[in-house]
Structures are given as C-alpha cells and as structure tokens.
Coordinates of C-alpha atoms in Angstrom, one line a residue:
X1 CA -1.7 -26.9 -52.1
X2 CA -2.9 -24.3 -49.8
X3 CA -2.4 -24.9 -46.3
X4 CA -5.7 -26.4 -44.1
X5 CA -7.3 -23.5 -41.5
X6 CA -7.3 -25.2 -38.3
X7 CA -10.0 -27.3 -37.5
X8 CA -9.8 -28.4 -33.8
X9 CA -10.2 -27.0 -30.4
X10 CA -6.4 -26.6 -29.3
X11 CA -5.5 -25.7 -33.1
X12 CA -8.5 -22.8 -32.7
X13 CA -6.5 -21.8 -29.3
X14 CA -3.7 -22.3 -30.6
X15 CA -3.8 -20.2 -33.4
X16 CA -5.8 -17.6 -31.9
X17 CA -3.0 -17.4 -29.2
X18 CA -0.4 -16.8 -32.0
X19 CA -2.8 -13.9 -33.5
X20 CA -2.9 -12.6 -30.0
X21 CA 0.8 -12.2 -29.9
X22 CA 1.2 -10.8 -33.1
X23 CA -1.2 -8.3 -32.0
X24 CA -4.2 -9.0 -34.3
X25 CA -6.6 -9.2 -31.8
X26 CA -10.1 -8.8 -34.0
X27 CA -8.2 -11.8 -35.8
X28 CA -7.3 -13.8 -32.7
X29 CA -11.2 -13.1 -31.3
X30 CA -12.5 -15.0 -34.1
X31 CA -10.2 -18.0 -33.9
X32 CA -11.2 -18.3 -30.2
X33 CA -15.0 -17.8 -31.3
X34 CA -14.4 -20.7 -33.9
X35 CA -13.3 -23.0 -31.0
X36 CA -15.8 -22.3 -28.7
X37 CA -18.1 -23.4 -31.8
X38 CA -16.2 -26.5 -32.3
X39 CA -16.0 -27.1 -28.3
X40 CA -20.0 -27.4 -27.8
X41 CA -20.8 -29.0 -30.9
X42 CA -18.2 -32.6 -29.7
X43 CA -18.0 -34.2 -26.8
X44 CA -19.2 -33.5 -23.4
X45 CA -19.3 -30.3 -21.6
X46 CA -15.9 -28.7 -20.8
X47 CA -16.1 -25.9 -18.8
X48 CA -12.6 -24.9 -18.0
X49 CA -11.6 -25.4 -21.5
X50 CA -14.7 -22.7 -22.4
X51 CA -14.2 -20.2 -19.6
X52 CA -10.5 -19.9 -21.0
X53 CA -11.6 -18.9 -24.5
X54 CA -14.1 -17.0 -23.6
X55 CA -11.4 -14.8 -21.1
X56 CA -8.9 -14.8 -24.3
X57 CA -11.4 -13.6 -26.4
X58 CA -12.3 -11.0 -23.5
X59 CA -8.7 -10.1 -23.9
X60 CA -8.9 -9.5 -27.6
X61 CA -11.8 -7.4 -26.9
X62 CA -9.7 -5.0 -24.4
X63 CA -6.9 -4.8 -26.3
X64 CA -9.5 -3.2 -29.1
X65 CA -11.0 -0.9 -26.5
X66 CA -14.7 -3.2 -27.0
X67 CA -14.8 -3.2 -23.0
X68 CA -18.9 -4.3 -23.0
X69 CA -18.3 -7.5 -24.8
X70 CA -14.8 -8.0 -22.7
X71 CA -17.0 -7.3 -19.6
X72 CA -19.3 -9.7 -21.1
X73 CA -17.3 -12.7 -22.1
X74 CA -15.2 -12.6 -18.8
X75 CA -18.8 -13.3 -17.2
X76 CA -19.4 -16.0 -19.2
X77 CA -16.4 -17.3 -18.1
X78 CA -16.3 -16.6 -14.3
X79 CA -19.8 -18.4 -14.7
X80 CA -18.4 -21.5 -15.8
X81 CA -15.2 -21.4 -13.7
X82 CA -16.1 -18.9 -10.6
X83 CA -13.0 -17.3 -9.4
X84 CA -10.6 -17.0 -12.3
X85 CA -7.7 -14.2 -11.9
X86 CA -7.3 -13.7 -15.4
X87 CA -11.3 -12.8 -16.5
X88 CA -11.6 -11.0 -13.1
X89 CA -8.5 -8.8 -13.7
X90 CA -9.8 -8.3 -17.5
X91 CA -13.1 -7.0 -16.6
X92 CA -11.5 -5.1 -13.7
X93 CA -9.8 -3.1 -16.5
X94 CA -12.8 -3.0 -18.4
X95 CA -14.9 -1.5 -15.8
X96 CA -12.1 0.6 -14.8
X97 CA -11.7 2.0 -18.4
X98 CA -15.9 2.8 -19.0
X99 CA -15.0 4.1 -15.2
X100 CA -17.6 1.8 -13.8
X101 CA -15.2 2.5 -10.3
X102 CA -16.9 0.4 -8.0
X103 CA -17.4 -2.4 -10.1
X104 CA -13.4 -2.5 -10.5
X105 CA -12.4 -2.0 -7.5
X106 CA -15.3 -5.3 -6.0
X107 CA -13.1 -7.3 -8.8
X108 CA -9.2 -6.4 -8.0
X109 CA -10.6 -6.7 -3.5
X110 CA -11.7 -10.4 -5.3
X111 CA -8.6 -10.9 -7.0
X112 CA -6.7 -10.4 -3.7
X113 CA -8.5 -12.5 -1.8
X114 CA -7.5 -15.5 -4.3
X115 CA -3.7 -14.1 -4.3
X116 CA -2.4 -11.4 -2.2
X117 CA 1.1 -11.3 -4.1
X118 CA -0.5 -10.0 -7.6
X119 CA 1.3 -6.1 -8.2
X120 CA -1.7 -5.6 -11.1
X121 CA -4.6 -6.2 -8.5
X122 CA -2.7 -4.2 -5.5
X123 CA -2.2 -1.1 -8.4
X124 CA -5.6 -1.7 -9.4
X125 CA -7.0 -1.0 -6.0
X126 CA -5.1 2.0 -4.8
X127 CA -5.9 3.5 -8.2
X128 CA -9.6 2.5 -7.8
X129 CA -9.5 3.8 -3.7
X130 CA -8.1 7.4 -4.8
X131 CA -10.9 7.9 -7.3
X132 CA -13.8 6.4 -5.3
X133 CA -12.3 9.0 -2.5
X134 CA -12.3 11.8 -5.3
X135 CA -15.7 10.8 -6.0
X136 CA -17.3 10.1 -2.9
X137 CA -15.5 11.7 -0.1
X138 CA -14.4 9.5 3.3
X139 CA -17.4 7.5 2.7
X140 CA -16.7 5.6 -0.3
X141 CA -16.9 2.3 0.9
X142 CA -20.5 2.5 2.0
X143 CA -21.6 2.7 -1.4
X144 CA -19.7 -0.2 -2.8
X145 CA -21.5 -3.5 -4.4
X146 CA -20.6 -6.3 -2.0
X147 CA -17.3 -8.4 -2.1
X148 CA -17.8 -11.9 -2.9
X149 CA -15.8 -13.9 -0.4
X150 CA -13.4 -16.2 -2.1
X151 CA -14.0 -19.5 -0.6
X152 CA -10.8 -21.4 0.4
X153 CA -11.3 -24.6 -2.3
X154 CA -11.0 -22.0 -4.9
X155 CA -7.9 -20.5 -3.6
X156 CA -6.6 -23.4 -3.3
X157 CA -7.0 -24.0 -6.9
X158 CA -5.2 -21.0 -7.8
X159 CA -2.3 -21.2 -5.9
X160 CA -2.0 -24.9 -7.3
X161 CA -2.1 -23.5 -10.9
X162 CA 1.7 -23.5 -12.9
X163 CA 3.2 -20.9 -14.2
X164 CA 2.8 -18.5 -11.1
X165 CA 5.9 -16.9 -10.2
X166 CA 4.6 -15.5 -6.9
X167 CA 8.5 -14.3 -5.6
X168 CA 8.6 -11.9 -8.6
X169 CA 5.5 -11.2 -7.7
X170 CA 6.1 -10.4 -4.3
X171 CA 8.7 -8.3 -5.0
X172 CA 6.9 -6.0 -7.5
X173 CA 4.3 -5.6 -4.8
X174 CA 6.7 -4.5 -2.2
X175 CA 7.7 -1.3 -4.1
X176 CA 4.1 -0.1 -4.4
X177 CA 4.4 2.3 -1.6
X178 CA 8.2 3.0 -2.7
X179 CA 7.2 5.4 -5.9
X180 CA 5.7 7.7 -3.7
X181 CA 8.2 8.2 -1.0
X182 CA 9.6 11.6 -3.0
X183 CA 5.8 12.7 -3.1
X184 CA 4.7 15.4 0.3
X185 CA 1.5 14.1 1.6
X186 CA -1.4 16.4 1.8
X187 CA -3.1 16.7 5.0
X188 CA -6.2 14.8 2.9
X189 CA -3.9 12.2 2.2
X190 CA -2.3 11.9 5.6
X191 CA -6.0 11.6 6.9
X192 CA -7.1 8.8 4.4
X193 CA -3.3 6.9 5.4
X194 CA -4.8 7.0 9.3
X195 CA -8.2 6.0 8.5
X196 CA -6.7 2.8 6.3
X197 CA -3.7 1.9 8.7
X198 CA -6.9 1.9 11.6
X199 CA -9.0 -0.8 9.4
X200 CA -5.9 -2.8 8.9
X201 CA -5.5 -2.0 13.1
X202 CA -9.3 -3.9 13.4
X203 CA -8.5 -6.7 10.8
X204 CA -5.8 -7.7 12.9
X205 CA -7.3 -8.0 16.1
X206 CA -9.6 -10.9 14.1
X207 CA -6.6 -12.5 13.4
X208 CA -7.3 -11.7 9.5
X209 CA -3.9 -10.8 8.7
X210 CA -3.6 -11.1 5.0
X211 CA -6.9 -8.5 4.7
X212 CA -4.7 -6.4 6.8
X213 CA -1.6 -5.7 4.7
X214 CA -3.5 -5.0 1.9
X215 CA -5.3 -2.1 4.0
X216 CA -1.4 -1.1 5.5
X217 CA -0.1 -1.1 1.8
X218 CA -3.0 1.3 0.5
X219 CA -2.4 3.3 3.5
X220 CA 1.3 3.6 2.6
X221 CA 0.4 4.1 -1.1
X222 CA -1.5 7.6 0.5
X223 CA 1.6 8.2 3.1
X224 CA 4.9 6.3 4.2
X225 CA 5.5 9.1 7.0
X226 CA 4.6 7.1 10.0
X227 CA 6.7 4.0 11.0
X228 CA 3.7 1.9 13.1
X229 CA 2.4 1.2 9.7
X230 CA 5.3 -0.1 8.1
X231 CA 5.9 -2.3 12.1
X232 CA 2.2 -3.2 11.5
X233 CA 2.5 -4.8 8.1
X234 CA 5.9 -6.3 9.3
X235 CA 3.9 -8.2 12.3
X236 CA 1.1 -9.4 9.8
X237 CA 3.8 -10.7 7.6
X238 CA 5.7 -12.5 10.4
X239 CA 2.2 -14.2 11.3
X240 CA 2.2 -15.1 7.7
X241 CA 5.5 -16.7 7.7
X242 CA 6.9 -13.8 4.5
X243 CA 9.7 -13.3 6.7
X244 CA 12.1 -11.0 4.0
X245 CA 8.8 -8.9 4.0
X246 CA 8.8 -8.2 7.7
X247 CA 12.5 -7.3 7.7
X248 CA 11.7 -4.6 4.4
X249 CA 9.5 -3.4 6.3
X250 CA 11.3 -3.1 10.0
X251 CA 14.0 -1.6 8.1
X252 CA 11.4 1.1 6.4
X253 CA 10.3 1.8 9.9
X254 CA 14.2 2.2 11.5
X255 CA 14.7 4.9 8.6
X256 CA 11.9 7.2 10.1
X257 CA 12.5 6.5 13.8
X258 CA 16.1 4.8 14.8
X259 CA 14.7 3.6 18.3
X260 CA 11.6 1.8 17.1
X261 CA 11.0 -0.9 19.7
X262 CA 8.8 -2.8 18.0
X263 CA 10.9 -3.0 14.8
X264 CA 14.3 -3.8 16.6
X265 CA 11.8 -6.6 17.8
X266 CA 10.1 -7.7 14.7
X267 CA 13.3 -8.0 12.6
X268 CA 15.1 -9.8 15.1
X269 CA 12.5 -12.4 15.0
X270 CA 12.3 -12.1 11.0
X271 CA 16.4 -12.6 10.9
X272 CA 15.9 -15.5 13.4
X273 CA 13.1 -17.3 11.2
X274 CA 15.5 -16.8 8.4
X275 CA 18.5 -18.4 10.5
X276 CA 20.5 -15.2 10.2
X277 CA 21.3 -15.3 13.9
X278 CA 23.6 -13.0 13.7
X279 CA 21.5 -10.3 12.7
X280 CA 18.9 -11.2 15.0
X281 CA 21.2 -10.8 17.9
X282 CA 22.5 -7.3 16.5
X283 CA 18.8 -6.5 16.4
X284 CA 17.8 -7.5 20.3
X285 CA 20.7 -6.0 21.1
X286 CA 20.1 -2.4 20.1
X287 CA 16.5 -2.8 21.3
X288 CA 18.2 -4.2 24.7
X289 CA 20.1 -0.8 24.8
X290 CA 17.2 1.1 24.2
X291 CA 14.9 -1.0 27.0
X292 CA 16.8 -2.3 29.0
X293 CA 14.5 -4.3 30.9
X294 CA 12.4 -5.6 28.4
X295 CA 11.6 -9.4 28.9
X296 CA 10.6 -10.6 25.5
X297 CA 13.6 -9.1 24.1
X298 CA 15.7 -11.0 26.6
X299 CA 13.9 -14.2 26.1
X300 CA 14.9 -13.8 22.5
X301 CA 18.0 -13.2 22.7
X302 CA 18.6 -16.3 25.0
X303 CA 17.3 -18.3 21.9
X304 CA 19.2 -16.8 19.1
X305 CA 22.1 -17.4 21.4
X306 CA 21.3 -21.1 22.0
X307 CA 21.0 -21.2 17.9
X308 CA 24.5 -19.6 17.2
X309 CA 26.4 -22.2 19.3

C-alpha cells in the first residue's frame, strides 16, 4: 500500500522542510503552499504559523532565482509578523539580486536594528553602501526610502527566539573589516572611511551607541588605517558591556599607533570588566608611562589594585 502524502499543517512543513534540504526547492514551495491551504481552511487564524511558510516558501523562490514572488511572499509574511529577520534578510537578497539597491540596503539597516551581531546583514550593508556610493556619489543616503525604526517589543522578541547563536555570530562580524586589511585604500575610499567614522562620531554624542558601531564598522570595511576608529568602536562597545570587542579593537588600534592613550585606557577598563586584572594594570601602566599625570588613569589603576589583593 502506497504511502499517504501528508495531510496536515506541520506534516506540509515538515515535508516541505525536508524538500528544502534536499534541494528541491519548486518541490518544497508547493508543500509549503499546500499548508498554508490547509492552515486557513481549520481553526482560527495563525499568523506566526503563516508568516513562516510564507518566508520558507520565499526561500524556495530565491533559491530558484523567482526573486518577485520571494519579494512578494516575504511581504505577506512581515505583514502578518512585522519584523521578522529571516523574510527581511530574504527579500534583502531578492532586491539586492534584481539590484533594487536601496530597497536592500532599508532591509539589512532594519535587520540591524533587531540584531546588531548578524555577519549576513553587516555584509549585506557594506556591499549595499559601496554600490549606492558607485551609483550615487557622496550623496547616497539622501535618496534612500526611509528606515523603519524597530520598536523595542519586537526586538525583544527576537533576541528571545532559540536557536540564535549570537557569540558565533559576533565573532564572524568582528572579521568584517579584517579581509581588507591587505587592500591599499584609495583616496575615495579613505574619504568615504572619514565621512562614516564622523556619523558614527554624531551617533555617539546621542548616546546611540549600537547605531554607532555599525557606522565605525562600514567605515573600517572602506579603511582600517586610522586607530580613532577602531578606539571609537572600542568605547561604544564598553558602553555596551561587549567587553572582548573593545579589547579586539584596542588592540587593532595599538598595532597602528603603540602610544594610543585612549586605547591603553579603553582595554584596561575592558580587561578589568573581564576580571583580568592583571592585564588591566599592564595596560594603565604603559599609558601611565606615556602620561604621566593623567588622573583617570591613576584612579584606575588604584581600583584594579584594590581587585588584585
């Protein structure tokens, strides 16, 4: 006797997932399609159940290259659930592929704003920056769509969600501006890295200091020649408690000038958060030798002294 076809929502999803993986995506499209059927026609409304099949089925789509109806069913489903990372990335892709720049880039900012550790939406929006700049010159981002601001219930949400495994992520996202340390800036480039690190500069004077390592990070992405950017990120990460960050990034700064203040400073207060008082007072230390007289230096050092006895 031949075997039943599933019938059910979660044997639709199910199966459709398994097509998915097997890589028979027009296959796994319908399965999802059938369960979206069988999800309106019983019961009550579900809407997180249907914005997930409709953003697998967007991924069957891109994985066939049909980027309007992937564009189109990762609407439907941001409709239903507003904020989701998975259709926002997928359309992001999808615009990006029918080069719809703008459009891509609105999605991976929105992305961000939900979680700031995600290497595909950080990749996503240096590749989107460099060909808006191609495109449209220094002046790029007056002629972008507006950028939805995430509101904080719905990050929430997100960062609640299992399955997230935000140290990996975080430490894909700290080699972004690593691949292009062999690569010479152009004096273009060198220009767009000032005119990024000074917006992150301004978002950090508001006290908006997540906003602010993205704009260091694309500005690193463009050049990694000057040390305040890399002692700028490290001080937005030390506000955001990612201490190991702020010492990757001190360190960075150290390579291209050996007497940076400011990063002596910085890690030494990174290594003390991490209760690695030793290299904290290693840290003060050389930035003692360097300044002699500098007070919050000495202040620190008083307290990583009082923690080592």
């Amino acid at each position: 006797m031949a075997p039943q076809p599933p019938g059910s929502v979660l044997e639709l999803r199910a199966a459709g997932n398994e097509s998915f993986r097997s890589g028979q995506y027009a296959e796994a499209a319908e399965l999802y399609g059938r369960a979206l059927d069988v999800l309106r026609q019983t019961g009550p409304a579900n809407p997180e159940e249907e914005s997930v099949l409709y953003s697998n089925r967007a991924a069957c789509h891109l994985k066939d290259g049909n980027c309007t109806h992937c564009i189109k069913d990762c609407s439907v489903a941001l409709s239903l659930v507003p904020f989701g990372i998975k259709p926002l990335l997928r359309r992001a892709a999808a615009y990006e592929a029918l080069e719809k720049y703008q459009l891509a880039y609105v999605d991976y900012k929105t992305v961000l704003q939900i979680d700031c550790t995600l290497p595909a939406a950080h990749d996503g929006v240096n590749r989107m920056t460099k060909a808006l700049m191609d495109t449209d010159g220094l002046e790029w981002r007056l002629k972008l769509p507006p950028i939805p601001s995430v509101p904080v219930a719905a990050q929430k949400r997100w960062e609640a969600a299992p399955g997230g495994d935000h140290e990996k992520a975080d430490k894909s996202r700290l080699k972004e501006a690593d691949t292009l340390k062999n690569k010479v800036p152009t004096g273009g480039d060198i220009e767009r890295a000032r005119a990024l690190k000074e917006e992150g500069n301004e978002l950090v004077k508001k006290g908006k200091h997540k906003e602010a390592v993205e704009k260091y990070t694309e500005s690193l992405m463009f050049s990694s020649l000057e040390s305040a950017t890399y002692t700028n990120r490290a001080l937005c990460y030390l506000s955001l408690k990612k201490y190991k960050e702020a010492v990757k990034d001190c360190t960075e700064a150290l390579k291209l000038d050996s007497k940076n203040v400011k990063a002596f400073y910085r890690r030494a207060q990174a290594f003390k958060e991490l209760k690695d008082y030793q290299s904290s007072l290693e840290d003060v230390n050389s930035l003692l030798s360097i300044e002699p007289e500098n007070s919050a230096a000495a202040k620190l050092r008083q307290e990583v002294n009082r923690s080592l006895k």
